[in-house]
PDB file of N, CA and C in Angstrom:
ATOM      1  N   UNK H   1      34.159 143.546 129.045  1.00 57.00           N
ATOM      2  CA  UNK H   1      33.593 143.784 127.941  1.00 57.00           C
ATOM      3  C   UNK H   1      34.469 145.705 127.731  1.00 57.00           C
ATOM      4  N   UNK H   2      34.728 145.284 128.997  1.00 65.00           N
ATOM      5  CA  UNK H   2      36.206 146.366 129.283  1.00 65.00           C
ATOM      6  C   UNK H   2      37.143 146.453 128.626  1.00 65.00           C
ATOM      7  N   UNK H   3      37.417 145.461 128.630  1.00 67.00           N
ATOM      8  CA  UNK H   3      39.403 144.939 128.440  1.00 67.00           C
ATOM      9  C   UNK H   3      39.206 145.267 126.790  1.00 67.00           C
ATOM     10  N   UNK H   4      37.591 144.857 125.969  1.00 70.00           N
ATOM     11  CA  UNK H   4      37.261 144.661 124.749  1.00 70.00           C
ATOM     12  C   UNK H   4      37.213 146.703 123.972  1.00 70.00           C
ATOM     13  N   UNK H   5      36.474 146.888 124.868  1.00 76.00           N
ATOM     14  CA  UNK H   5      36.456 148.900 124.461  1.00 76.00           C
ATOM     15  C   UNK H   5      38.517 149.241 124.847  1.00 76.00           C
ATOM     16  N   UNK H   6      39.204 149.287 125.865  1.00 78.00           N
ATOM     17  CA  UNK H   6      40.128 149.471 126.028  1.00 78.00           C
ATOM     18  C   UNK H   6      41.774 149.107 124.563  1.00 78.00           C
ATOM     19  N   UNK H   7      41.390 148.216 124.067  1.00 80.00           N
ATOM     20  CA  UNK H   7      41.806 147.317 123.003  1.00 80.00           C
ATOM     21  C   UNK H   7      42.797 148.170 122.726  1.00 80.00           C
ATOM     22  N   UNK H   8      41.995 149.329 121.811  1.00 83.00           N
ATOM     23  CA  UNK H   8      42.571 150.246 120.659  1.00 83.00           C
ATOM     24  C   UNK H   8      43.187 151.241 121.362  1.00 83.00           C
ATOM     25  N   UNK H   9      43.129 151.437 122.167  1.00 86.00           N
ATOM     26  CA  UNK H   9      44.202 152.153 122.966  1.00 86.00           C
ATOM     27  C   UNK H   9      45.330 151.933 123.899  1.00 86.00           C
ATOM     28  N   UNK H  10      45.113 150.367 123.467  1.00 84.00           N
ATOM     29  CA  UNK H  10      46.687 149.741 123.514  1.00 84.00           C
ATOM     30  C   UNK H  10      47.689 149.978 122.018  1.00 84.00           C
ATOM     31  N   UNK H  11      46.035 149.268 121.034  1.00 87.00           N
ATOM     32  CA  UNK H  11      46.777 148.664 119.819  1.00 87.00           C
ATOM     33  C   UNK H  11      47.656 149.538 119.252  1.00 87.00           C
ATOM     34  N   UNK H  12      47.108 150.636 119.167  1.00 90.00           N
ATOM     35  CA  UNK H  12      47.346 151.933 118.217  1.00 90.00           C
ATOM     36  C   UNK H  12      48.426 152.401 118.436  1.00 90.00           C
ATOM     37  N   UNK H  13      49.411 152.531 119.606  1.00 88.00           N
ATOM     38  CA  UNK H  13      50.780 153.025 119.955  1.00 88.00           C
ATOM     39  C   UNK H  13      51.270 151.793 120.289  1.00 88.00           C
ATOM     40  N   UNK H  14      51.563 151.041 120.578  1.00 87.00           N
ATOM     41  CA  UNK H  14      51.680 149.338 119.979  1.00 87.00           C
ATOM     42  C   UNK H  14      52.242 149.439 118.397  1.00 87.00           C
ATOM     43  N   UNK H  15      51.524 149.085 117.537  1.00 89.00           N
ATOM     44  CA  UNK H  15      51.745 149.401 116.357  1.00 89.00           C
ATOM     45  C   UNK H  15      52.166 150.173 115.811  1.00 89.00           C
ATOM     46  N   UNK H  16      51.588 151.844 116.025  1.00 92.00           N
ATOM     47  CA  UNK H  16      52.397 152.791 116.104  1.00 92.00           C
ATOM     48  C   UNK H  16      53.908 152.729 116.380  1.00 92.00           C
ATOM     49  N   UNK H  17      54.638 151.521 117.143  1.00 92.00           N
ATOM     50  CA  UNK H  17      55.855 151.641 117.496  1.00 92.00           C
ATOM     51  C   UNK H  17      56.512 150.327 116.686  1.00 92.00           C
ATOM     52  N   UNK H  18      56.172 149.300 116.560  1.00 92.00           N
ATOM     53  CA  UNK H  18      56.400 148.278 116.268  1.00 92.00           C
ATOM     54  C   UNK H  18      56.532 148.095 114.790  1.00 92.00           C
ATOM     55  N   UNK H  19      55.329 148.229 113.766  1.00 92.00           N
ATOM     56  CA  UNK H  19      56.039 148.621 112.677  1.00 92.00           C
ATOM     57  C   UNK H  19      57.037 149.768 111.542  1.00 92.00           C
ATOM     58  N   UNK H  20      56.751 150.307 112.705  1.00 93.00           N
ATOM     59  CA  UNK H  20      58.240 151.355 112.388  1.00 93.00           C
ATOM     60  C   UNK H  20      59.672 150.856 112.260  1.00 93.00           C
ATOM     61  N   UNK H  21      60.386 150.518 113.524  1.00 95.00           N
ATOM     62  CA  UNK H  21      60.493 150.068 113.947  1.00 95.00           C
ATOM     63  C   UNK H  21      61.227 148.017 113.064  1.00 95.00           C
ATOM     64  N   UNK H  22      60.330 147.773 112.953  1.00 94.00           N
ATOM     65  CA  UNK H  22      60.411 146.608 112.125  1.00 94.00           C
ATOM     66  C   UNK H  22      60.649 147.085 110.394  1.00 94.00           C
ATOM     67  N   UNK H  23      59.888 148.381 110.450  1.00 94.00           N
ATOM     68  CA  UNK H  23      60.454 148.154 109.209  1.00 94.00           C
ATOM     69  C   UNK H  23      61.763 148.608 108.425  1.00 94.00           C
ATOM     70  N   UNK H  24      62.566 149.332 109.240  1.00 95.00           N
ATOM     71  CA  UNK H  24      63.781 149.956 109.588  1.00 95.00           C
ATOM     72  C   UNK H  24      64.668 149.052 109.771  1.00 95.00           C
ATOM     73  N   UNK H  25      64.079 148.469 110.588  1.00 95.00           N
ATOM     74  CA  UNK H  25      65.212 146.803 111.095  1.00 95.00           C
ATOM     75  C   UNK H  25      65.509 145.944 109.807  1.00 95.00           C
ATOM     76  N   UNK H  26      64.426 145.129 108.724  1.00 95.00           N
ATOM     77  CA  UNK H  26      64.482 144.637 107.732  1.00 95.00           C
ATOM     78  C   UNK H  26      64.448 146.000 106.767  1.00 95.00           C
ATOM     79  N   UNK H  27      65.467 147.069 106.222  1.00 93.00           N
ATOM     80  CA  UNK H  27      65.687 147.671 105.752  1.00 93.00           C
ATOM     81  C   UNK H  27      67.325 147.760 105.730  1.00 93.00           C
ATOM     82  N   UNK H  28      67.490 147.762 107.308  1.00 92.00           N
ATOM     83  CA  UNK H  28      68.703 147.744 108.019  1.00 92.00           C
ATOM     84  C   UNK H  28      69.706 146.545 107.295  1.00 92.00           C
ATOM     85  N   UNK H  29      68.616 145.710 107.422  1.00 92.00           N
ATOM     86  CA  UNK H  29      69.588 144.415 106.935  1.00 92.00           C
ATOM     87  C   UNK H  29      69.061 143.686 105.907  1.00 92.00           C
ATOM     88  N   UNK H  30      68.931 144.461 104.958  1.00 90.00           N
ATOM     89  CA  UNK H  30      68.569 144.161 103.199  1.00 90.00           C
ATOM     90  C   UNK H  30      69.264 145.217 103.314  1.00 90.00           C
ATOM     91  N   UNK H  31      70.072 145.948 103.552  1.00 88.00           N
ATOM     92  CA  UNK H  31      71.493 146.941 103.382  1.00 88.00           C
ATOM     93  C   UNK H  31      72.802 146.096 103.738  1.00 88.00           C
ATOM     94  N   UNK H  32      72.883 146.271 104.927  1.00 88.00           N
ATOM     95  CA  UNK H  32      73.435 144.383 105.561  1.00 88.00           C
ATOM     96  C   UNK H  32      74.228 143.577 104.820  1.00 88.00           C
ATOM     97  N   UNK H  33      73.150 142.831 104.310  1.00 87.00           N
ATOM     98  CA  UNK H  33      72.812 141.990 103.128  1.00 87.00           C
ATOM     99  C   UNK H  33      73.598 142.248 102.185  1.00 87.00           C
ATOM    100  N   UNK H  34      73.348 143.176 100.714  1.00 82.00           N
ATOM    101  CA  UNK H  34      73.370 143.193 100.021  1.00 82.00           C
ATOM    102  C   UNK H  34      74.872 144.336 100.091  1.00 82.00           C
ATOM    103  N   UNK H  35      74.779 145.083 101.141  1.00 74.00           N
ATOM    104  CA  UNK H  35      76.663 145.845 101.382  1.00 74.00           C
ATOM    105  C   UNK H  35      76.157 146.679 100.199  1.00 74.00           C
ATOM    106  N   UNK H  36      75.988 147.184 100.061  1.00 62.00           N
ATOM    107  CA  UNK H  36      75.560 148.786  98.909  1.00 62.00           C
ATOM    108  C   UNK H  36      76.248 150.232  99.463  1.00 62.00           C
ATOM    109  N   UNK H  37      76.379 149.940 100.558  1.00 57.00           N
ATOM    110  CA  UNK H  37      76.712 150.944 101.505  1.00 57.00           C
ATOM    111  C   UNK H  37      78.310 150.608 102.361  1.00 57.00           C
TER     112      UNK H  37
END
């Protein structure tokens, strides 16, 4: 039960780091594919 209570404290920073990085990476790949700049 201790791991279940500690799970949000691990998940919140993980999602907070992974989700912006994934969105930036997908945006960068989208720009590279379309050659906008």
